[in-house]
mmCIF file of C-alpha atoms in Angstrom:
data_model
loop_
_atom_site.group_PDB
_atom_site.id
_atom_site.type_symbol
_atom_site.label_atom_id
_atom_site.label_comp_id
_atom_site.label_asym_id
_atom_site.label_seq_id
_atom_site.Cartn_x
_atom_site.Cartn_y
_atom_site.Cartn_z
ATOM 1 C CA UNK A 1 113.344 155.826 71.528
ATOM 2 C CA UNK A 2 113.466 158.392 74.148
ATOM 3 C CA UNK A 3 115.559 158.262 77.122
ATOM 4 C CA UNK A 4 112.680 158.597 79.251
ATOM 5 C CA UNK A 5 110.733 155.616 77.541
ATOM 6 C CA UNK A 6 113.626 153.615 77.772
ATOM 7 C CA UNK A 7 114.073 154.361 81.682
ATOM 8 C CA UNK A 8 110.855 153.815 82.213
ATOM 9 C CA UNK A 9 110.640 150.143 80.097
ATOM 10 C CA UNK A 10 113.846 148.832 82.252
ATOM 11 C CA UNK A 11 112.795 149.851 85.809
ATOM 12 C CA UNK A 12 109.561 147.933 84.390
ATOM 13 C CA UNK A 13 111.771 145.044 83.858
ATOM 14 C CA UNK A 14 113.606 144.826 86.929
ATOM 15 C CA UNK A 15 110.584 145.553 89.202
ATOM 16 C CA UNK A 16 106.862 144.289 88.744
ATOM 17 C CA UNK A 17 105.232 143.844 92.022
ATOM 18 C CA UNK A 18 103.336 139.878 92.467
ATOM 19 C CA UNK A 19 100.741 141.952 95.282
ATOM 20 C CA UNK A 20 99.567 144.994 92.244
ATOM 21 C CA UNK A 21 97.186 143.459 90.323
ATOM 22 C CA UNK A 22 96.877 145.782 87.533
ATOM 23 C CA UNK A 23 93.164 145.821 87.914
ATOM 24 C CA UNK A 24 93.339 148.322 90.632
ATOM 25 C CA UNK A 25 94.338 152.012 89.883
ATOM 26 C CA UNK A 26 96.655 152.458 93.457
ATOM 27 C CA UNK A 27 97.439 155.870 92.578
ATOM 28 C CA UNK A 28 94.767 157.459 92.415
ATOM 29 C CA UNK A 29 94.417 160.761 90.100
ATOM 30 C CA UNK A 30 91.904 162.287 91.549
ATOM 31 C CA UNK A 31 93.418 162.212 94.719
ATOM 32 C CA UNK A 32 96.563 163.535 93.109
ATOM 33 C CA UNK A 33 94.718 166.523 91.332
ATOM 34 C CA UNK A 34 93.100 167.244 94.637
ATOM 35 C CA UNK A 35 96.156 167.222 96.480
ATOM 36 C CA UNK A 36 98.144 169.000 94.197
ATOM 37 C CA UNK A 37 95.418 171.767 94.068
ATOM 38 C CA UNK A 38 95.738 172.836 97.824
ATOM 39 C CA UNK A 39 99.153 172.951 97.644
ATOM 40 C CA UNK A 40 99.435 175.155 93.974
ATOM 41 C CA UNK A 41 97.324 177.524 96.190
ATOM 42 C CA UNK A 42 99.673 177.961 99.027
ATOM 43 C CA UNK A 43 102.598 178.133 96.252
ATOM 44 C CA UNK A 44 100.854 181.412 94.734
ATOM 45 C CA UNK A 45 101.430 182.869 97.764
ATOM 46 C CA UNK A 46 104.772 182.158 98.260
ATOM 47 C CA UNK A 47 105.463 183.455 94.786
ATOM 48 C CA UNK A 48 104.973 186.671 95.723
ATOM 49 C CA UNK A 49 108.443 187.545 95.870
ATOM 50 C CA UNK A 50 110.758 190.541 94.453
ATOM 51 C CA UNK A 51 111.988 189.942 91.377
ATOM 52 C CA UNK A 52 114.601 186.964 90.927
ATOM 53 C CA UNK A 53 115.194 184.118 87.759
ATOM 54 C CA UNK A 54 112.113 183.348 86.042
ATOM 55 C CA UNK A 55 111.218 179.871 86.600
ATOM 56 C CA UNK A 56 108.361 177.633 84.653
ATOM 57 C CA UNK A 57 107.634 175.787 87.984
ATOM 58 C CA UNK A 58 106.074 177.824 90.566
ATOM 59 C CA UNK A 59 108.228 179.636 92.771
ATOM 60 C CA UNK A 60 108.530 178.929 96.277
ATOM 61 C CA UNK A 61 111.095 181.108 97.502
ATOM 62 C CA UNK A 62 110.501 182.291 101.217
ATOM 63 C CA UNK A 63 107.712 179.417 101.777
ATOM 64 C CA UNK A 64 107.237 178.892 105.519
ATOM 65 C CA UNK A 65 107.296 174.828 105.173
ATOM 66 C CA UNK A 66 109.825 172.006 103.634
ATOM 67 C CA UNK A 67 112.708 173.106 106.247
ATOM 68 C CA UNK A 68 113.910 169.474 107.832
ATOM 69 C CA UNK A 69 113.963 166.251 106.425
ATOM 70 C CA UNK A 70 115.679 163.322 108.780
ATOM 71 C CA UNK A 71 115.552 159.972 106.995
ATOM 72 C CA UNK A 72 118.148 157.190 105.829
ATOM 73 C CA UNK A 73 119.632 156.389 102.716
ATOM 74 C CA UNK A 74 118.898 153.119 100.673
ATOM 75 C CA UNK A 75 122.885 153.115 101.641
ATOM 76 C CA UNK A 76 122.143 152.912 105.093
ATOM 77 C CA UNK A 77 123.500 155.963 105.981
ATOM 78 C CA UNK A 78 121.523 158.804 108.142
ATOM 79 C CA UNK A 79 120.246 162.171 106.375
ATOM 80 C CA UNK A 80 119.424 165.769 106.513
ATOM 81 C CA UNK A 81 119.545 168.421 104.514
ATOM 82 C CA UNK A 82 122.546 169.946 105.761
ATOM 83 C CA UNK A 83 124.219 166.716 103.705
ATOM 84 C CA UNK A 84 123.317 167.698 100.560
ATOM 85 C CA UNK A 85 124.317 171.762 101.052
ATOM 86 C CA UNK A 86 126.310 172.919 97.967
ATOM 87 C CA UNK A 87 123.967 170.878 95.275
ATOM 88 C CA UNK A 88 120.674 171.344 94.517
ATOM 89 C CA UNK A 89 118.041 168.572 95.860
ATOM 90 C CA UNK A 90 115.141 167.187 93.794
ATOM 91 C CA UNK A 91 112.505 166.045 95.978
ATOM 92 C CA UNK A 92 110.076 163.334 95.183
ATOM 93 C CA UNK A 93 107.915 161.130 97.083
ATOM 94 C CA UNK A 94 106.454 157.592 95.682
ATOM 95 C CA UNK A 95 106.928 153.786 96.381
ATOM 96 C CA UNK A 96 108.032 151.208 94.427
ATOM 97 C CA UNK A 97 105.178 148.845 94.220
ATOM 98 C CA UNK A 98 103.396 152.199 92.884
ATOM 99 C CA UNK A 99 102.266 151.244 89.218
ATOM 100 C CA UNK A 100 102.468 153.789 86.813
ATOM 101 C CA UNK A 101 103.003 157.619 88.253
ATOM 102 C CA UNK A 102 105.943 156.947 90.184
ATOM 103 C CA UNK A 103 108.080 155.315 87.746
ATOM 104 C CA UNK A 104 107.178 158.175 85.290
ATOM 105 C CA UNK A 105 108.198 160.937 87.614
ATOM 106 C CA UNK A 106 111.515 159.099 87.794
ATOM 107 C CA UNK A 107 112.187 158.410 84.284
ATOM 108 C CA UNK A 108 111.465 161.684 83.447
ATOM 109 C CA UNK A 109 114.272 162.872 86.317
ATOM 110 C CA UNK A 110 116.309 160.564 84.850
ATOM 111 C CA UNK A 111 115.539 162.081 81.249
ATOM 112 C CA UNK A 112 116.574 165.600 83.236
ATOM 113 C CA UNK A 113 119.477 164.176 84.577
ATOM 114 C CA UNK A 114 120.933 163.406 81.527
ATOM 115 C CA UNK A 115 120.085 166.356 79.513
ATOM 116 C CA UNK A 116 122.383 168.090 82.312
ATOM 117 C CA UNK A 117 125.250 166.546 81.311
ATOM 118 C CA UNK A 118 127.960 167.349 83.953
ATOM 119 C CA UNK A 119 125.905 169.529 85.766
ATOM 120 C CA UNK A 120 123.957 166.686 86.970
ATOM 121 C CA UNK A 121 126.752 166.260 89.310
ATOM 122 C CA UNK A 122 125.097 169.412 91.155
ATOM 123 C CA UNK A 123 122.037 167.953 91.725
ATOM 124 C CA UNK A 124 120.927 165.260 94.192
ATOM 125 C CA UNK A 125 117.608 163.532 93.698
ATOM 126 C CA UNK A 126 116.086 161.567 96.161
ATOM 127 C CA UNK A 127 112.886 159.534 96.425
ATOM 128 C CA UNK A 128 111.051 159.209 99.552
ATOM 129 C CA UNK A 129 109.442 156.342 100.211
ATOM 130 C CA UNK A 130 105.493 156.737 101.448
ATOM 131 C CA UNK A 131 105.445 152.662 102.366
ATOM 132 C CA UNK A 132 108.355 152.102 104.190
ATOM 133 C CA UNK A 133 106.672 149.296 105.282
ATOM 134 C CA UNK A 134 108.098 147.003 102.313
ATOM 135 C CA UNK A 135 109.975 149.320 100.495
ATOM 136 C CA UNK A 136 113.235 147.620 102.507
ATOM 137 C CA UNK A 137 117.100 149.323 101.558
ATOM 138 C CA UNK A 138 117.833 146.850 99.488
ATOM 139 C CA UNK A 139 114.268 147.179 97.465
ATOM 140 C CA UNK A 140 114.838 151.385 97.116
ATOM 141 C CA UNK A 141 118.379 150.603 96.123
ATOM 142 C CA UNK A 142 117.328 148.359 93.506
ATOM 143 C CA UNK A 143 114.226 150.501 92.512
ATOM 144 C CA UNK A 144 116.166 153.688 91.517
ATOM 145 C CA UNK A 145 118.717 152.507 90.225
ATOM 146 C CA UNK A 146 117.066 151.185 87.718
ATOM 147 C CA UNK A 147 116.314 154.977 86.412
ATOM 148 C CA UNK A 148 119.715 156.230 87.520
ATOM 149 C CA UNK A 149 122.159 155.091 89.914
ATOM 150 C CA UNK A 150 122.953 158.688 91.157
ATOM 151 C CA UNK A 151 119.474 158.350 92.977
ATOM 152 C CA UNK A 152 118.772 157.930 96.659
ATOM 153 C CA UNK A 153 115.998 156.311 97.994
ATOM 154 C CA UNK A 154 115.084 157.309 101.378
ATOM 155 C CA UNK A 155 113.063 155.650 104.263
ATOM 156 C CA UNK A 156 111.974 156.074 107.780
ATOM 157 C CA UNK A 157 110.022 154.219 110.094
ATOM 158 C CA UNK A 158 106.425 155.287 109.962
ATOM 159 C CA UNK A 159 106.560 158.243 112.221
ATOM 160 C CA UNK A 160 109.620 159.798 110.336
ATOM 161 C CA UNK A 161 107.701 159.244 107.066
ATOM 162 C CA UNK A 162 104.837 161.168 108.533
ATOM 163 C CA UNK A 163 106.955 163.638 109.829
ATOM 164 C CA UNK A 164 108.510 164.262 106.530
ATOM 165 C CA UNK A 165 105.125 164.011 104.577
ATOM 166 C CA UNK A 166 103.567 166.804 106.867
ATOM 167 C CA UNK A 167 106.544 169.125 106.530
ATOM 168 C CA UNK A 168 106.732 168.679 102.738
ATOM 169 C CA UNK A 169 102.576 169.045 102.557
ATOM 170 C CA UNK A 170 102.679 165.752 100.911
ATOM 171 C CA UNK A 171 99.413 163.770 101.260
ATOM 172 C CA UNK A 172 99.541 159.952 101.279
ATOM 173 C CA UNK A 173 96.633 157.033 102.751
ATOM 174 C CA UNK A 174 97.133 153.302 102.236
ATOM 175 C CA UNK A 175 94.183 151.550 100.708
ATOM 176 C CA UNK A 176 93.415 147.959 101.045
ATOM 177 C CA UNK A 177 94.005 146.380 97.495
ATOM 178 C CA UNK A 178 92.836 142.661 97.539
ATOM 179 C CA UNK A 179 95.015 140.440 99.810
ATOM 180 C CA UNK A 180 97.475 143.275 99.681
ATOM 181 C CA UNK A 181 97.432 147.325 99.545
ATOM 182 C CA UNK A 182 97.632 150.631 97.579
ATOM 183 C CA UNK A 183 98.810 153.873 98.630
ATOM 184 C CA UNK A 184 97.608 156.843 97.362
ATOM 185 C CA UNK A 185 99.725 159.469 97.045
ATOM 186 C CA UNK A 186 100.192 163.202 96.028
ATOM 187 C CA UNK A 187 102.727 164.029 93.375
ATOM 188 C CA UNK A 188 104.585 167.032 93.323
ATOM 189 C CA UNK A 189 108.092 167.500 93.887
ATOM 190 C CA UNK A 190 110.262 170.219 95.148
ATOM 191 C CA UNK A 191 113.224 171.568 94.448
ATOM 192 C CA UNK A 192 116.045 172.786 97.173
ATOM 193 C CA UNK A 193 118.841 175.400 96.313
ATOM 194 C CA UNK A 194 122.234 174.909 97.309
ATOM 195 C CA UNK A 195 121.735 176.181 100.976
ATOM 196 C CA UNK A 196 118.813 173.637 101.825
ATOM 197 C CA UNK A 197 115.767 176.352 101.244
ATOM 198 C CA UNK A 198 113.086 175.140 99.351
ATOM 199 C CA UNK A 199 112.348 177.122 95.498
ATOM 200 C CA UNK A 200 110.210 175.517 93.464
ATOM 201 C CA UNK A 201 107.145 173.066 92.921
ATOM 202 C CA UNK A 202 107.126 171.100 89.987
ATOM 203 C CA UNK A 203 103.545 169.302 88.958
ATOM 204 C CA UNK A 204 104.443 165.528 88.101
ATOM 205 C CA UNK A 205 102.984 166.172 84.254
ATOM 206 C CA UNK A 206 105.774 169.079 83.831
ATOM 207 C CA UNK A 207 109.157 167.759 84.896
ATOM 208 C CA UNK A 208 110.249 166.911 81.691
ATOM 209 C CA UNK A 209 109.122 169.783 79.669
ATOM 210 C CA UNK A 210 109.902 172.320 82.583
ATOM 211 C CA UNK A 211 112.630 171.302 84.911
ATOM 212 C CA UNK A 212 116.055 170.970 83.266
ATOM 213 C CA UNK A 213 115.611 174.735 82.419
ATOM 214 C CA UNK A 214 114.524 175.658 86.005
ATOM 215 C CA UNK A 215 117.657 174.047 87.271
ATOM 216 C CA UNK A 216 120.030 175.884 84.717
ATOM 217 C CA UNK A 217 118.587 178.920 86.319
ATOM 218 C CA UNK A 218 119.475 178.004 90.120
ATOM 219 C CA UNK A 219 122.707 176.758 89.431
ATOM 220 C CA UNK A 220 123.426 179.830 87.572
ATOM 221 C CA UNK A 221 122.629 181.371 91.673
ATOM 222 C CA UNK A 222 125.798 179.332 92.245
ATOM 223 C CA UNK A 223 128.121 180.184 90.036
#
Protein backbone atom coordinates (compact mmCIF):
# COMPACT_ATOMS: atom_id res chain seq x y z
CA UNK A 1 0.00 0.00 0.00
CA UNK A 2 1.20 3.37 -0.80
CA UNK A 3 2.38 5.81 1.64
CA UNK A 4 -0.05 8.22 0.50
CA UNK A 5 -3.09 5.72 0.86
CA UNK A 6 -1.96 4.84 4.08
CA UNK A 7 -1.74 8.66 5.27
CA UNK A 8 -4.71 9.30 3.97
CA UNK A 9 -6.71 5.97 5.69
CA UNK A 10 -5.21 7.08 9.32
CA UNK A 11 -5.97 10.85 9.30
CA UNK A 12 -9.47 9.18 8.25
CA UNK A 13 -9.30 7.33 11.43
CA UNK A 14 -8.40 9.86 13.80
CA UNK A 15 -10.73 12.56 12.36
CA UNK A 16 -14.38 12.07 10.91
CA UNK A 17 -16.42 15.08 11.50
CA UNK A 18 -20.31 14.18 13.40
CA UNK A 19 -21.59 17.85 11.44
CA UNK A 20 -20.33 16.36 7.43
CA UNK A 21 -22.85 14.28 6.42
CA UNK A 22 -21.35 12.65 3.53
CA UNK A 23 -24.36 13.43 1.46
CA UNK A 24 -23.16 16.86 0.78
CA UNK A 25 -20.12 17.48 -1.57
CA UNK A 26 -18.52 20.67 0.81
CA UNK A 27 -15.78 21.09 -1.51
CA UNK A 28 -16.98 21.85 -4.29
CA UNK A 29 -15.01 21.03 -7.73
CA UNK A 30 -16.36 23.23 -9.76
CA UNK A 31 -15.64 25.93 -7.63
CA UNK A 32 -12.12 24.62 -7.34
CA UNK A 33 -11.61 24.34 -11.23
CA UNK A 34 -12.97 27.83 -11.47
CA UNK A 35 -10.80 29.17 -8.97
CA UNK A 36 -7.84 27.54 -9.93
CA UNK A 37 -8.41 28.79 -13.57
CA UNK A 38 -8.08 32.60 -12.75
CA UNK A 39 -5.25 32.10 -10.90
CA UNK A 40 -3.21 29.55 -13.68
CA UNK A 41 -3.85 32.73 -15.80
CA UNK A 42 -2.13 35.23 -13.68
CA UNK A 43 0.72 32.43 -13.12
CA UNK A 44 1.44 32.49 -17.06
CA UNK A 45 2.31 35.77 -16.64
CA UNK A 46 4.51 35.57 -13.99
CA UNK A 47 6.31 32.81 -15.81
CA UNK A 48 7.65 34.96 -18.06
CA UNK A 49 10.92 35.04 -16.60
CA UNK A 50 14.72 34.64 -17.92
CA UNK A 51 15.80 31.45 -17.91
CA UNK A 52 16.24 29.60 -14.41
CA UNK A 53 15.52 25.54 -13.20
CA UNK A 54 12.85 24.01 -15.09
CA UNK A 55 10.04 23.29 -12.91
CA UNK A 56 6.74 20.96 -13.70
CA UNK A 57 4.60 23.39 -11.56
CA UNK A 58 4.15 26.71 -12.98
CA UNK A 59 6.61 29.19 -12.19
CA UNK A 60 5.94 32.10 -10.20
CA UNK A 61 9.08 33.77 -9.80
CA UNK A 62 8.75 37.69 -9.62
CA UNK A 63 4.77 37.42 -8.98
CA UNK A 64 3.54 40.70 -7.49
CA UNK A 65 1.28 38.81 -4.66
CA UNK A 66 1.90 36.03 -1.72
CA UNK A 67 4.47 38.53 0.15
CA UNK A 68 3.10 38.45 4.06
CA UNK A 69 1.47 35.92 5.88
CA UNK A 70 0.81 36.76 9.87
CA UNK A 71 -0.97 33.85 11.54
CA UNK A 72 -0.33 31.42 14.63
CA UNK A 73 0.84 28.10 14.92
CA UNK A 74 -1.34 25.05 16.07
CA UNK A 75 1.71 25.49 18.78
CA UNK A 76 0.50 28.66 19.77
CA UNK A 77 3.23 30.49 18.71
CA UNK A 78 2.97 33.78 16.31
CA UNK A 79 4.16 33.60 12.49
CA UNK A 80 5.56 35.20 9.47
CA UNK A 81 7.49 34.38 6.89
CA UNK A 82 10.59 35.77 8.02
CA UNK A 83 10.36 32.46 10.55
CA UNK A 84 10.67 30.05 8.15
CA UNK A 85 13.75 31.95 6.00
CA UNK A 86 16.47 29.35 5.18
CA UNK A 87 13.80 26.36 4.27
CA UNK A 88 11.54 26.21 1.72
CA UNK A 89 7.62 26.67 2.67
CA UNK A 90 4.79 24.57 1.19
CA UNK A 91 1.70 26.43 1.28
CA UNK A 92 -1.70 24.93 1.51
CA UNK A 93 -4.99 26.06 2.53
CA UNK A 94 -8.01 23.58 3.70
CA UNK A 95 -9.93 22.71 6.97
CA UNK A 96 -10.26 19.80 8.74
CA UNK A 97 -13.89 19.03 8.69
CA UNK A 98 -13.18 19.29 4.73
CA UNK A 99 -14.11 15.69 3.39
CA UNK A 100 -12.12 14.44 0.78
CA UNK A 101 -9.68 17.17 -1.12
CA UNK A 102 -7.99 18.36 1.81
CA UNK A 103 -6.87 15.25 3.33
CA UNK A 104 -5.58 14.20 -0.17
CA UNK A 105 -3.50 17.28 -0.69
CA UNK A 106 -1.93 16.37 2.64
CA UNK A 107 -1.28 12.81 2.22
CA UNK A 108 0.16 13.38 -0.87
CA UNK A 109 2.68 16.16 1.00
CA UNK A 110 3.19 13.70 3.30
CA UNK A 111 3.97 11.07 0.42
CA UNK A 112 6.56 14.12 -0.76
CA UNK A 113 7.86 14.48 2.46
CA UNK A 114 9.03 11.23 2.73
CA UNK A 115 10.35 10.61 -0.63
CA UNK A 116 12.79 13.58 0.51
CA UNK A 117 14.34 11.75 2.93
CA UNK A 118 16.60 14.18 4.93
CA UNK A 119 15.95 16.91 2.83
CA UNK A 120 12.56 17.14 4.18
CA UNK A 121 14.22 18.81 7.00
CA UNK A 122 14.45 21.89 4.45
CA UNK A 123 11.07 22.20 3.92
CA UNK A 124 8.26 23.55 6.12
CA UNK A 125 4.67 22.80 5.23
CA UNK A 126 1.95 24.47 6.67
CA UNK A 127 -1.83 24.29 6.35
CA UNK A 128 -3.94 27.24 6.67
CA UNK A 129 -6.99 26.92 8.04
CA UNK A 130 -10.11 28.65 5.90
CA UNK A 131 -12.64 27.93 9.14
CA UNK A 132 -10.90 29.06 11.93
CA UNK A 133 -14.03 29.17 13.37
CA UNK A 134 -13.79 25.41 14.74
CA UNK A 135 -10.67 24.42 13.50
CA UNK A 136 -9.34 25.25 17.39
CA UNK A 137 -5.11 24.60 18.08
CA UNK A 138 -5.66 21.67 19.51
CA UNK A 139 -8.03 20.34 16.43
CA UNK A 140 -5.09 21.58 13.61
CA UNK A 141 -2.56 19.97 15.88
CA UNK A 142 -4.32 16.83 15.90
CA UNK A 143 -5.42 17.09 12.17
CA UNK A 144 -1.88 17.18 10.65
CA UNK A 145 -0.33 15.26 12.51
CA UNK A 146 -2.05 12.64 11.56
CA UNK A 147 -0.27 12.98 7.90
CA UNK A 148 3.02 14.10 9.41
CA UNK A 149 3.98 15.58 12.56
CA UNK A 150 6.52 18.01 10.90
CA UNK A 151 3.27 19.94 9.78
CA UNK A 152 1.93 23.23 11.04
CA UNK A 153 -1.43 24.14 11.08
CA UNK A 154 -2.08 27.73 11.09
CA UNK A 155 -5.08 29.96 12.17
CA UNK A 156 -6.21 33.47 12.54
CA UNK A 157 -9.19 35.10 13.59
CA UNK A 158 -11.44 35.79 10.66
CA UNK A 159 -9.94 38.98 9.46
CA UNK A 160 -6.32 37.51 9.43
CA UNK A 161 -7.70 34.51 7.48
CA UNK A 162 -9.10 36.92 4.97
CA UNK A 163 -6.15 38.82 4.92
CA UNK A 164 -4.07 35.86 4.15
CA UNK A 165 -6.64 34.35 1.62
CA UNK A 166 -6.61 37.70 -0.45
CA UNK A 167 -2.83 37.95 -0.50
CA UNK A 168 -2.38 34.28 -1.48
CA UNK A 169 -5.48 34.72 -4.25
CA UNK A 170 -7.06 31.93 -2.43
CA UNK A 171 -10.88 31.86 -2.80
CA UNK A 172 -13.00 30.39 0.03
CA UNK A 173 -17.23 30.95 0.97
CA UNK A 174 -18.92 28.99 3.75
CA UNK A 175 -22.08 27.24 2.71
CA UNK A 176 -24.82 26.26 4.97
CA UNK A 177 -24.75 22.33 5.13
CA UNK A 178 -27.85 21.07 7.13
CA UNK A 179 -27.72 22.06 10.85
CA UNK A 180 -24.08 22.75 10.21
CA UNK A 181 -21.75 24.19 7.22
CA UNK A 182 -19.39 23.63 4.23
CA UNK A 183 -16.72 25.71 2.98
CA UNK A 184 -15.78 25.83 -0.33
CA UNK A 185 -12.51 26.31 -1.09
CA UNK A 186 -9.83 26.76 -3.88
CA UNK A 187 -6.93 24.36 -3.98
CA UNK A 188 -3.69 25.26 -5.07
CA UNK A 189 -0.69 25.56 -3.13
CA UNK A 190 2.44 27.52 -3.35
CA UNK A 191 5.70 27.07 -2.84
CA UNK A 192 8.27 29.72 -1.04
CA UNK A 193 12.16 29.62 -1.60
CA UNK A 194 14.45 29.96 1.11
CA UNK A 195 14.25 33.87 1.28
CA UNK A 196 10.31 34.00 1.71
CA UNK A 197 9.53 34.85 -2.25
CA UNK A 198 6.95 32.95 -3.66
CA UNK A 199 8.06 30.26 -6.95
CA UNK A 200 5.71 28.02 -7.81
CA UNK A 201 1.91 26.92 -8.05
CA UNK A 202 1.19 23.48 -7.74
CA UNK A 203 -2.58 22.25 -8.94
CA UNK A 204 -3.92 19.91 -6.02
CA UNK A 205 -4.16 16.80 -8.77
CA UNK A 206 -0.18 17.21 -9.38
CA UNK A 207 1.62 17.30 -6.05
CA UNK A 208 2.47 13.92 -5.99
CA UNK A 209 3.52 13.30 -9.47
CA UNK A 210 5.19 16.85 -9.75
CA UNK A 211 6.45 18.29 -6.55
CA UNK A 212 9.25 16.27 -4.92
CA UNK A 213 11.20 16.99 -8.20
CA UNK A 214 10.34 20.75 -8.16
CA UNK A 215 11.73 20.95 -4.69
CA UNK A 216 15.07 19.05 -5.57
CA UNK A 217 15.44 21.84 -8.01
CA UNK A 218 15.07 24.87 -5.41
CA UNK A 219 17.04 23.40 -2.87
CA UNK A 220 19.67 22.80 -5.35
CA UNK A 221 19.33 27.24 -5.40
CA UNK A 222 20.60 26.62 -1.86
CA UNK A 223 23.28 24.67 -1.93
Amino acid sequence: MSPTAINLRAARSVFRSPTSPRSSRRCSLTTIWRSSFALLAAALLAACQPAGPKFKSTDLTGADYGKSLALTGHDGQPRTLADFRGKLVVLTFGFTHCPDICPTILADLAGVMQSLGKDADRVQVLFVTVDPERDTPELLAKYVAAFDPRFLGMYGNAEATARTAKEFKVFYEKRKSGDSYSVDHSAQSYVLDAQGRLRLFVRHDRIAADLADDLRALLGETG
